[in-house]
mmCIF file of C-alpha atoms and ligand atoms in Angstrom:
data_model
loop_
_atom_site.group_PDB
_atom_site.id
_atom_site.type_symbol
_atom_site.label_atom_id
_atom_site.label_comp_id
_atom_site.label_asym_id
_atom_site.label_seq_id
_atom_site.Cartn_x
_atom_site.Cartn_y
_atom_site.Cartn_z
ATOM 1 C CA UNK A 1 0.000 0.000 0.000
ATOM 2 C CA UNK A 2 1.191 3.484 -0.831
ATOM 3 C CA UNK A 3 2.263 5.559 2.745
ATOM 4 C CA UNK A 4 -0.535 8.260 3.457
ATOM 5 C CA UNK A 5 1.203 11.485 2.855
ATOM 6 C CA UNK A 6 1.126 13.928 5.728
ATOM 7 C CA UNK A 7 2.232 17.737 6.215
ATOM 8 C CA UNK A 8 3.319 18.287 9.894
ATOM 9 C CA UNK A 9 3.446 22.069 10.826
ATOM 10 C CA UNK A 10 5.360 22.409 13.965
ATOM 11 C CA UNK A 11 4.217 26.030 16.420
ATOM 12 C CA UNK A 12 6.318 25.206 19.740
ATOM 13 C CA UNK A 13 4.986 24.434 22.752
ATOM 14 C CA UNK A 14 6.130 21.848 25.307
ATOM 15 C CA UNK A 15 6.019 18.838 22.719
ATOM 16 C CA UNK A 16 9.444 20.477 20.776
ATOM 17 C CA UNK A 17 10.658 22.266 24.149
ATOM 18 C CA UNK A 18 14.370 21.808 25.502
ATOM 19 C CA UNK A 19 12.902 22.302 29.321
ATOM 20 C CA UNK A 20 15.384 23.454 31.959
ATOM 21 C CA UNK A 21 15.598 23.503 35.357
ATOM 22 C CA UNK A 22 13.201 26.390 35.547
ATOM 23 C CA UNK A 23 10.611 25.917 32.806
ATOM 24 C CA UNK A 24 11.741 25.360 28.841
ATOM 25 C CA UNK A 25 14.789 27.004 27.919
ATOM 26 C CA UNK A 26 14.357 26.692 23.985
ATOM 27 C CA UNK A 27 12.582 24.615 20.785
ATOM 28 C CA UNK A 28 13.931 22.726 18.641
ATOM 29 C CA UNK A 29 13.453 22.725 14.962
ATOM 30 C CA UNK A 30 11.677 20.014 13.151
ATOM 31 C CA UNK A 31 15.288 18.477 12.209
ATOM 32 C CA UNK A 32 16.574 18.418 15.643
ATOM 33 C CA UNK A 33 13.003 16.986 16.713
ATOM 34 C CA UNK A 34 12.909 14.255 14.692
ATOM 35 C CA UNK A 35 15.602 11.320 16.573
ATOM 36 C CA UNK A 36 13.729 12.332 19.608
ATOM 37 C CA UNK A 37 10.706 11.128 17.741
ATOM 38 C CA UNK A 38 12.490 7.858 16.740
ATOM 39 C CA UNK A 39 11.031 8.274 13.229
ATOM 40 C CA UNK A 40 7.704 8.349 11.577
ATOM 41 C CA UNK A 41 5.996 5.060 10.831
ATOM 42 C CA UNK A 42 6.995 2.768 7.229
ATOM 43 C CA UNK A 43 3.393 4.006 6.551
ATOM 44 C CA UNK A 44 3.936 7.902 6.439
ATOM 45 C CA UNK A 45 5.999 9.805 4.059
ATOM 46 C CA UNK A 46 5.682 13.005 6.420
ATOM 47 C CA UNK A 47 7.055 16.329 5.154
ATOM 48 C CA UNK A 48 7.951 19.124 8.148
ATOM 49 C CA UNK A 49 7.319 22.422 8.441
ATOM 50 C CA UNK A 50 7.755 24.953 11.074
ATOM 51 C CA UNK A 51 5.407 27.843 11.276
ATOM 52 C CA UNK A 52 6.345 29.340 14.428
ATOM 53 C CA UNK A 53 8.357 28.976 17.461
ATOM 54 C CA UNK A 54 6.593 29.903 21.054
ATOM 55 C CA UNK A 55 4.299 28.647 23.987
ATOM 56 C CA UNK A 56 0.978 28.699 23.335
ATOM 57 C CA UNK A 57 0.054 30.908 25.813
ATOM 58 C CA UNK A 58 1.635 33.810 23.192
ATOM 59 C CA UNK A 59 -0.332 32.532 20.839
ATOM 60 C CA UNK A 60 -2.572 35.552 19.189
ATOM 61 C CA UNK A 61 -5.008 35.781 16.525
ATOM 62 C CA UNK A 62 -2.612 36.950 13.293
ATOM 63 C CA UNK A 63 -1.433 33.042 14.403
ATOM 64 C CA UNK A 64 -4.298 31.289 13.683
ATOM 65 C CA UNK A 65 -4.850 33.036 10.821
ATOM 66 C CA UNK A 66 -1.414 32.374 9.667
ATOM 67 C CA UNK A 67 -2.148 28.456 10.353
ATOM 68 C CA UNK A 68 -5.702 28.538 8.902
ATOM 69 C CA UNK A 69 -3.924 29.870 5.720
ATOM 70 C CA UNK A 70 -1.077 27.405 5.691
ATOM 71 C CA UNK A 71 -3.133 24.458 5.928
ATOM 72 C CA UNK A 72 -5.649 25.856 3.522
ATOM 73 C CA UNK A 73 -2.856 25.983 0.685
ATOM 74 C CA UNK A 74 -1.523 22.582 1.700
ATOM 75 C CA UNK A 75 -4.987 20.531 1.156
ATOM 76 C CA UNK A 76 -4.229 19.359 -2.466
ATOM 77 C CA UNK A 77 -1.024 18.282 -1.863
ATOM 78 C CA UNK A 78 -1.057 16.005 1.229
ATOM 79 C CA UNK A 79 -3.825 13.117 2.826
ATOM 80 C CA UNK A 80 -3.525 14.577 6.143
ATOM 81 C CA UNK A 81 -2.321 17.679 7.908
ATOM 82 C CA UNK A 82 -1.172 17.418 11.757
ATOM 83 C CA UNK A 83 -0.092 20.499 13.480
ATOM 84 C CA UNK A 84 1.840 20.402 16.917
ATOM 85 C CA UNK A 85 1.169 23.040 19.726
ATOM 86 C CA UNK A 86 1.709 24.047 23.002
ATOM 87 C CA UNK A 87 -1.577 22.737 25.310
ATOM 88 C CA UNK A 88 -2.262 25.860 27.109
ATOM 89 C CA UNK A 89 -3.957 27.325 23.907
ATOM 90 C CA UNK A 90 -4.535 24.640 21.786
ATOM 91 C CA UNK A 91 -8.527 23.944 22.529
ATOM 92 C CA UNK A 92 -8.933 27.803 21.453
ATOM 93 C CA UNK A 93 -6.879 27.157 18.357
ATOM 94 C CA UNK A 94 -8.446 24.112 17.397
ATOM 95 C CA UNK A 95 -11.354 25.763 17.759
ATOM 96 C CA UNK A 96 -11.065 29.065 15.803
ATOM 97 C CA UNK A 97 -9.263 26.838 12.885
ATOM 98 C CA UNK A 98 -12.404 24.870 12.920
ATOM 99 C CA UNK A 99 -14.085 28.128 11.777
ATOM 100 C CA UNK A 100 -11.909 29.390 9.797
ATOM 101 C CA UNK A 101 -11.658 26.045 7.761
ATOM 102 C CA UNK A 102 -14.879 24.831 6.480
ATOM 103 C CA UNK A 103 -15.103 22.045 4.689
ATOM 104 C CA UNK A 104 -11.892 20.511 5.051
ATOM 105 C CA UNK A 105 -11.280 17.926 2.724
ATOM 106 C CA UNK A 106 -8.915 16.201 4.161
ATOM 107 C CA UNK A 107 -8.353 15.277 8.249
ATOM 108 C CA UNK A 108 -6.443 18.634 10.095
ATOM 109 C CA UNK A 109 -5.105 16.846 13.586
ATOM 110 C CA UNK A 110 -3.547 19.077 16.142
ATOM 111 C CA UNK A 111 -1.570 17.498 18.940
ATOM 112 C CA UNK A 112 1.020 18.248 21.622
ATOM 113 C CA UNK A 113 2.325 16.860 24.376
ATOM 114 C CA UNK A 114 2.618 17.370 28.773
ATOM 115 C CA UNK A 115 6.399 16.245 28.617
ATOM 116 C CA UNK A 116 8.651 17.534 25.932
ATOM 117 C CA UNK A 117 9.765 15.334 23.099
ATOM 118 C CA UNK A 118 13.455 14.681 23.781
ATOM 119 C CA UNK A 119 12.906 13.745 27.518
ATOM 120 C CA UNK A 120 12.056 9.812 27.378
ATOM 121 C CA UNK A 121 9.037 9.723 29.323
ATOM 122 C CA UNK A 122 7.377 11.692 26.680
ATOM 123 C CA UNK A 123 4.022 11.381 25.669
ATOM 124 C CA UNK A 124 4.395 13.120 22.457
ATOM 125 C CA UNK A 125 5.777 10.258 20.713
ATOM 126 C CA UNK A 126 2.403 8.557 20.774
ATOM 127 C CA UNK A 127 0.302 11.928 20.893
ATOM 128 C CA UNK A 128 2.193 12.164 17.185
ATOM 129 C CA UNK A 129 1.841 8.334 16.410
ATOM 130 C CA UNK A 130 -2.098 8.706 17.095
ATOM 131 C CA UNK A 131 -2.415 12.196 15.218
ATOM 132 C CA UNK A 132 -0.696 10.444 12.438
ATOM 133 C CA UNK A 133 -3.522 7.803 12.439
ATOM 134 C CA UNK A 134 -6.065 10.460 12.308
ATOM 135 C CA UNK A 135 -4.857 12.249 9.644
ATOM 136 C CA UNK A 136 -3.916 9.174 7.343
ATOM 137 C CA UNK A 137 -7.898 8.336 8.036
ATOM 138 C CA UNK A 138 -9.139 10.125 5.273
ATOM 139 C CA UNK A 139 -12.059 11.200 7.353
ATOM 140 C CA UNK A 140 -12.240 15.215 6.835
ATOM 141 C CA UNK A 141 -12.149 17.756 9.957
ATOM 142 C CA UNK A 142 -10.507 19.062 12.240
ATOM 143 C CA UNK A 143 -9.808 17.402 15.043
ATOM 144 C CA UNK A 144 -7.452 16.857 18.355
ATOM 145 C CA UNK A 145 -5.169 13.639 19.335
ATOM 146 C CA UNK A 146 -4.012 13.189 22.500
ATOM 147 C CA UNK A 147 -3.640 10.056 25.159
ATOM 148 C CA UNK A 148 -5.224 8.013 22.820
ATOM 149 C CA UNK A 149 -8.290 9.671 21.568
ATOM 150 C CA UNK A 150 -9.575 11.868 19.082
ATOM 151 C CA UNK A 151 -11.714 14.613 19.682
ATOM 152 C CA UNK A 152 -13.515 17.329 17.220
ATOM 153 C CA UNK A 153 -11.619 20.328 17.582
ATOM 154 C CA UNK A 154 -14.106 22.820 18.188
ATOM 155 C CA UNK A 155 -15.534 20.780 21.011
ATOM 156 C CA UNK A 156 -12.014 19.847 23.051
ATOM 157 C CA UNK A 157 -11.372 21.224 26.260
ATOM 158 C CA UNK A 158 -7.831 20.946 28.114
ATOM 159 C CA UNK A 159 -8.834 19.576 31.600
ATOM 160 C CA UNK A 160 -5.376 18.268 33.379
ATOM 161 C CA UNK A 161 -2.176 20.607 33.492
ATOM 162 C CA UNK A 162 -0.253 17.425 34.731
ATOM 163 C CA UNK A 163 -1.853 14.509 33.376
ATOM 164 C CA UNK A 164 -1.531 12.821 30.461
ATOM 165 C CA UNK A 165 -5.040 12.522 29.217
ATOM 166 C CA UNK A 166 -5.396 16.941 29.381
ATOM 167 C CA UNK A 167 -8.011 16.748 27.062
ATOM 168 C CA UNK A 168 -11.520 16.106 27.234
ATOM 169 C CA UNK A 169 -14.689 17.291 24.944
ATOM 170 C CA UNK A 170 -17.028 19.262 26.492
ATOM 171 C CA UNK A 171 -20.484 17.381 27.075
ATOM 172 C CA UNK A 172 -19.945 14.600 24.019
ATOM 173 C CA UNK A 173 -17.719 11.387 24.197
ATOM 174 C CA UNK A 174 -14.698 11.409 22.308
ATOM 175 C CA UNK A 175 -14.916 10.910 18.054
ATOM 176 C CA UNK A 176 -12.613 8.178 18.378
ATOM 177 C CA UNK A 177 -9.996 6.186 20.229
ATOM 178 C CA UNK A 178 -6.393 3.901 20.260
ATOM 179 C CA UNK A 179 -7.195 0.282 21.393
ATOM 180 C CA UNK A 180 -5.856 -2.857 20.327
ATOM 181 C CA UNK A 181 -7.608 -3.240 17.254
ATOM 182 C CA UNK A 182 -5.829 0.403 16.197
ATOM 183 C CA UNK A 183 -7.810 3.401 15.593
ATOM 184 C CA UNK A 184 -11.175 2.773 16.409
ATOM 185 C CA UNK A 185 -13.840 5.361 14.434
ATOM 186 C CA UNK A 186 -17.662 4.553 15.525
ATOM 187 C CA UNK A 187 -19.815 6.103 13.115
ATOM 188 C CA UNK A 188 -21.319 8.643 15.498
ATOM 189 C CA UNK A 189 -20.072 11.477 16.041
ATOM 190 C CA UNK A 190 -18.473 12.389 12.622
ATOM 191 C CA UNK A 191 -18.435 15.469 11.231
ATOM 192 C CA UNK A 192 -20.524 16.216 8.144
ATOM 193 C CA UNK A 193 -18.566 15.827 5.402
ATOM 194 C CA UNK A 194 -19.075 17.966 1.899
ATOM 195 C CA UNK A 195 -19.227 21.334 1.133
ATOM 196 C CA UNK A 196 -16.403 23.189 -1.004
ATOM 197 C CA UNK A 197 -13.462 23.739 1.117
ATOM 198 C CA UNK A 198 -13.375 27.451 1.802
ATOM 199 C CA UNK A 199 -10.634 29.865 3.873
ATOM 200 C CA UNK A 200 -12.513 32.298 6.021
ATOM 201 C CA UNK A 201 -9.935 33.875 8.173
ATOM 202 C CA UNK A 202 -11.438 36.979 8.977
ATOM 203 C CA UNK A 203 -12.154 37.649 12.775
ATOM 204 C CA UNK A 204 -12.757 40.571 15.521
ATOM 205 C CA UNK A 205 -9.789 40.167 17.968
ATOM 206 C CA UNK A 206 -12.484 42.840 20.640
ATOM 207 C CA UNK A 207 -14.183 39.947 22.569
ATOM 208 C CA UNK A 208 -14.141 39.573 26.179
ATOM 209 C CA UNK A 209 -14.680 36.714 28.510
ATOM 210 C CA UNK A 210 -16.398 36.507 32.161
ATOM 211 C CA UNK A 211 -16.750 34.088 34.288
ATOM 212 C CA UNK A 212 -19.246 35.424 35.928
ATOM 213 C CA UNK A 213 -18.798 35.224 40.124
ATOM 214 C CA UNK A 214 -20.901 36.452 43.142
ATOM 215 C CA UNK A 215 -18.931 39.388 43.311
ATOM 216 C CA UNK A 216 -19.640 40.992 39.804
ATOM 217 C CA UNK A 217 -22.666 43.083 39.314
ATOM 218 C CA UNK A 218 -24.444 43.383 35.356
ATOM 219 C CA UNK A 219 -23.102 46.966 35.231
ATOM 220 C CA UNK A 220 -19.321 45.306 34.458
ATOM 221 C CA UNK A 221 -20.863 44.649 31.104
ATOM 222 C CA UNK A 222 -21.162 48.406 30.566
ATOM 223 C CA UNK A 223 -17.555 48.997 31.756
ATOM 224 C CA UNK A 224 -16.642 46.305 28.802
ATOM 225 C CA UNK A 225 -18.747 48.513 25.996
ATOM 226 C CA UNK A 226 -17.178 51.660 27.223
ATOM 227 C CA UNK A 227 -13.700 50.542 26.312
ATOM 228 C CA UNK A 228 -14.376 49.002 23.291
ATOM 229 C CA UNK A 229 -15.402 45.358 23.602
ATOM 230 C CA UNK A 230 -17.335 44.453 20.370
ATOM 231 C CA UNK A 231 -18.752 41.365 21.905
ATOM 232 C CA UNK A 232 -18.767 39.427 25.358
ATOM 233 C CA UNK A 233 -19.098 35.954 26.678
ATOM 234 C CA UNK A 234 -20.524 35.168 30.226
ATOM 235 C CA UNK A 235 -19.794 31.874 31.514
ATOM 236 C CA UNK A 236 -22.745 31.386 33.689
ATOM 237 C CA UNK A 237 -22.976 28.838 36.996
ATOM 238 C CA UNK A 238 -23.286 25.323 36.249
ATOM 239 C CA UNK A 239 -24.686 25.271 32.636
ATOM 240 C CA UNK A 240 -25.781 28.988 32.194
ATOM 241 C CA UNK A 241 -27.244 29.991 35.323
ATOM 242 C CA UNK A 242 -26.819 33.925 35.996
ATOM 243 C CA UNK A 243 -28.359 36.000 39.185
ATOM 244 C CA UNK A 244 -31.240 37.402 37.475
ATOM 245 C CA UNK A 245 -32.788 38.257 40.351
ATOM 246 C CA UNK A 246 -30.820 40.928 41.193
ATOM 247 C CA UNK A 247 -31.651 44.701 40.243
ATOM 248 C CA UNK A 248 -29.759 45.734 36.304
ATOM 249 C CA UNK A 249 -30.164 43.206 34.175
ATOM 250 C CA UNK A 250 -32.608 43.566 31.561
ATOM 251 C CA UNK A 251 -31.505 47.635 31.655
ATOM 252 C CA UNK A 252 -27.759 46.331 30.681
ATOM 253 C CA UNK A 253 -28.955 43.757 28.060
ATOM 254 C CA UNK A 254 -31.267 46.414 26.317
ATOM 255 C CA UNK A 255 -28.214 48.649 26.530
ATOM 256 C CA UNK A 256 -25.835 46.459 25.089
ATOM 257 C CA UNK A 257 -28.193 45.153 22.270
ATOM 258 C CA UNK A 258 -28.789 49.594 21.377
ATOM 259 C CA UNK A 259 -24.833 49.196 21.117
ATOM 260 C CA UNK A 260 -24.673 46.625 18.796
ATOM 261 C CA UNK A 261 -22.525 44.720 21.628
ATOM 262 C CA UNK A 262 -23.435 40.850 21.468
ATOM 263 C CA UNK A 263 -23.290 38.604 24.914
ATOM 264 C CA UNK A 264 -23.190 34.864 24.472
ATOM 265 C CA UNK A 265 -24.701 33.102 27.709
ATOM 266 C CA UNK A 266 -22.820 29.252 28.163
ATOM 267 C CA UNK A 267 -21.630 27.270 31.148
ATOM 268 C CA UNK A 268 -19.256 26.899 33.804
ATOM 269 C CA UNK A 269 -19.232 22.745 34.544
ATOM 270 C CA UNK A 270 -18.055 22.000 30.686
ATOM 271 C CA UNK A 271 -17.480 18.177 31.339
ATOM 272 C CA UNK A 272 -21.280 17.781 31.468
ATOM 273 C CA UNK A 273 -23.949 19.255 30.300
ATOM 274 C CA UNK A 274 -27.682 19.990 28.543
ATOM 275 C CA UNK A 275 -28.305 21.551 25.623
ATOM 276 C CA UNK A 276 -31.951 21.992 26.146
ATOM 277 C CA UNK A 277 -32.305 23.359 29.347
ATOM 278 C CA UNK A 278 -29.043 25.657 29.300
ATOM 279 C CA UNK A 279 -31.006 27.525 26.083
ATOM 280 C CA UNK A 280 -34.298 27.886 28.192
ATOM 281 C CA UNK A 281 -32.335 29.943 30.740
ATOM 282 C CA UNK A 282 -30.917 32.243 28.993
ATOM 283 C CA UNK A 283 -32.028 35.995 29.329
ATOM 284 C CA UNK A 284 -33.883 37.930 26.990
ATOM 285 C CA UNK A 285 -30.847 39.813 24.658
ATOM 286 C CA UNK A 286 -28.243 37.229 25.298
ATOM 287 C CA UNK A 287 -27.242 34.317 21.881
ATOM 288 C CA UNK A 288 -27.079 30.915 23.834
ATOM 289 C CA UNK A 289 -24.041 29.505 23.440
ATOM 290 C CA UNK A 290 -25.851 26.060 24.434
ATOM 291 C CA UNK A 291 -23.630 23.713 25.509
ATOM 292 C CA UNK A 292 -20.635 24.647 23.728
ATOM 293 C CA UNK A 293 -17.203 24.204 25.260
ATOM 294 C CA UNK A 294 -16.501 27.983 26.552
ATOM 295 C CA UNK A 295 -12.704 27.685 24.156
ATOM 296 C CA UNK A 296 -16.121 27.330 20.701
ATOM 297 C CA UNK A 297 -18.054 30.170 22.627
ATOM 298 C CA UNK A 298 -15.436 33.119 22.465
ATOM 299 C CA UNK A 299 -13.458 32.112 19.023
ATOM 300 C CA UNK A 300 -16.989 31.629 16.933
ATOM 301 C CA UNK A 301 -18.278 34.604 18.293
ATOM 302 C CA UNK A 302 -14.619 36.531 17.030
ATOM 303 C CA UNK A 303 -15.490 34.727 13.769
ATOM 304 C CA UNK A 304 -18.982 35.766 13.375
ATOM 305 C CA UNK A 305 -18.550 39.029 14.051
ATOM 306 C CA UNK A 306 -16.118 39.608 11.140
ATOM 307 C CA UNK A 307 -19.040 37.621 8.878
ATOM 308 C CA UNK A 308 -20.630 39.277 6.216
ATOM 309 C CA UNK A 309 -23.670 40.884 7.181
ATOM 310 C CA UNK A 310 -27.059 41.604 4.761
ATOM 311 C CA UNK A 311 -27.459 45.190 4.123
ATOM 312 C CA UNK A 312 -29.149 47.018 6.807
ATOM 313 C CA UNK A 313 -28.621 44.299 9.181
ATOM 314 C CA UNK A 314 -27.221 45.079 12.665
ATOM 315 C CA UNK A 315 -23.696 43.642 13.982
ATOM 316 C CA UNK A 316 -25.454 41.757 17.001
ATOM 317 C CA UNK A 317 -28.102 40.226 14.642
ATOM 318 C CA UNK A 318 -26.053 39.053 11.530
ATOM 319 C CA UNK A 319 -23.384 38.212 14.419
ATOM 320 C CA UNK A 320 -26.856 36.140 16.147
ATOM 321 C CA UNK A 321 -27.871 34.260 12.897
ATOM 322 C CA UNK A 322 -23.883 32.717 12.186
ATOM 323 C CA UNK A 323 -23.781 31.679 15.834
ATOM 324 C CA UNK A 324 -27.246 30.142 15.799
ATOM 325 C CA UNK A 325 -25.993 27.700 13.300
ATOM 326 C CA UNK A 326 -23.793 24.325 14.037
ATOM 327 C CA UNK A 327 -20.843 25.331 12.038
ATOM 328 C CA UNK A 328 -18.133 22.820 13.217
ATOM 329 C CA UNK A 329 -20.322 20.292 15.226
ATOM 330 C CA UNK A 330 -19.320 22.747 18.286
ATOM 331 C CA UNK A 331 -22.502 21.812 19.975
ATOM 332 C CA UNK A 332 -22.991 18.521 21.356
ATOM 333 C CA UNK A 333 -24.227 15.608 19.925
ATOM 334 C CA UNK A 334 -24.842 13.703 22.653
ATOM 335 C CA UNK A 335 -27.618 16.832 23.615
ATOM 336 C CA UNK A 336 -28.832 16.897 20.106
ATOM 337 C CA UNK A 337 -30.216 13.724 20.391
ATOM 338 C CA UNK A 338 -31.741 14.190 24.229
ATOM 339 C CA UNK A 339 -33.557 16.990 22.810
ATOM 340 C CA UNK A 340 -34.929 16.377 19.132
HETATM 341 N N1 LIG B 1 2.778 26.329 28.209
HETATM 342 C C1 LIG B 1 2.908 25.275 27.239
HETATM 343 C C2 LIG B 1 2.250 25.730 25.967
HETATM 344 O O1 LIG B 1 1.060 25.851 25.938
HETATM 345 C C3 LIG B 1 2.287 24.056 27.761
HETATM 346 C C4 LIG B 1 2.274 22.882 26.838
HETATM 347 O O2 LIG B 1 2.576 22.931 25.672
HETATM 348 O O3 LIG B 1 1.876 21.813 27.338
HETATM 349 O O4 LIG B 1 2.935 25.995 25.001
#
């Protein structure tokens, strides 16, 4: 059988870290990386590429968009594409690239690792082995491998700074897993596959986050506007919850809404939760972000904001009508089915 050809775009992060005695002291480059990685599989011909150099946590938007485009002009030439970055960020970025990339034709797998490549407890060499698998697949997305299982990228959430299985996706079980019969695929969840492949890169880098705590009161939203926030996602309590009760809130919704200012309402317990009943919570002049991992939430409502917009049509509403739709299978499965 022919080897499955695979681009592999390296960005940093721990996986291709020299670590120190007091945190990484460098990267390596995809050459230096590669005895650490004892090799790829007979069954790969994999070509390397690095993109950028840095922990995640620098990670900005012009990055993504600089990824979304590399991959985008890579699609004819390779089976599978499998990009390695730092954990702290990679949920968000695995995300957004989900956006940014619909229609993939071909499987984008983003991995990393907890230990760094060249140390020899590292679980990078199999995070890599299993991303490999993935992308070889031929099933289209874009997805996450690590510990052993696959996950759609706009639904993975990075739950463990030390252990090895950081990942998790938010409400759904995993897309797929390693066992001893090799990479096991059920049919459910897969993405949709179809479409023309398409590069939207275009974002607004002006959304905030809260989680929202006793402590806050609704005027904070207002402080947000005043500075220039173009849109804002509350993590409520549990799945969505947020004090209505107290005195401000419909005032500050109808205020943001009259500034074209979006709010997305999701959830603070990601590991588990309900699509239905999260929606029927949410306020009057908030979008419900569902169940959607809180990583989709704030990166699809960057990306719909920068979406083109009917004539006449307000930012908040044409911003309303893209997030309303499942663009990336960002909102659960598992809950679609509870509730149809
Ligand atoms: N801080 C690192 C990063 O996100 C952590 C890691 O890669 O695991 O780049």
């Amino acid at each position: 059988m022919q080897p499955s050809s695979i681009l592999l775009l390296t960005t940093g992060g721990t996986i291709g870290s020299v670590p120190g005695p007091d945190g990484p002291i460098g990267h390596l480059s995809p050459d230096e990386l590669l005895p650490h990685w004892g090799g790829a599989p007979e069954a790969y011909t994999v070509t390397w590429k690095e993109i950028f150099q840095q922990d995640s946590v620098n990670v900005q938007p012009a990055q993504w968009q600089q990824l979304a485009r590399e991959i985008f002009s890579h699609y004819a030439a390779y089976d599978g594409i499998v990009v390695t970055h730092g954990t702290d960020t990679l949920a968000y970025t695995s995300s957004m690239l989900s956006f940014m990339l619909p229609n993939p034709p071909i499987p984008v797998v983003i991995t990393g690792a907890q230990i760094p490549l060249v140390s020899p407890l590292s679980d990078g060499v199999s995070n890599l082995r299993c991303a490999l698998a993935m992308a070889a697949s031929g099933i289209p997305g874009v997805f996450v491998a690590f510990h052993g299982t696959i996950l759609r990228g706009a639904r993975a959430v990075k739950t463990h700074s030390l252990s090895l299985d950081a990942f998790h996706c938010a409400g759904d079980p995993h897309t797929a897993h390693i066992s001893a019969h090799g990479l096991v695929i059920p049919r459910e969840p897969l993405p949709a596959s179809g479409g023309k492949p398409a590069l939207r890169d275009a974002l607004c880098e002006k959304v905030a986050l809260l989680k929202w705590s006793p402590s806050f009161s609704p005027d904070i939203l207002l402080l947000l506007a005043r500075e220039g926030w173009e849109g804002i996602v509350i993590e409520g309590y549990g799945k969505g919850g947020l004090p209505l009760a107290r005195e401000g809130w419909p005032d500050v919704l109808a205020r943001l809404r009259e500034r074209d200012i979006p709010v997305v309402l999701c959830g603070q317990c990601q590991a588990e939760s309900d699509y239905g009943e999260s929606a029927a919570q949410c306020p009057a002049g908030c979008i419900s972000g569902k169940d959607m991992s809180t990583e989709a939430a704030v990166t699809k409502l960057m990306w719909c904001l920068a979406q083109p917009r009917d004539p006449g049509q307000s930012k908040t509403a044409a911003a309303e009508a893209w997030f309303r739709q499942d663009l990336a299978g960002e909102k659960s499965t598992r809950g679609k089915s509870l509730c149809s």
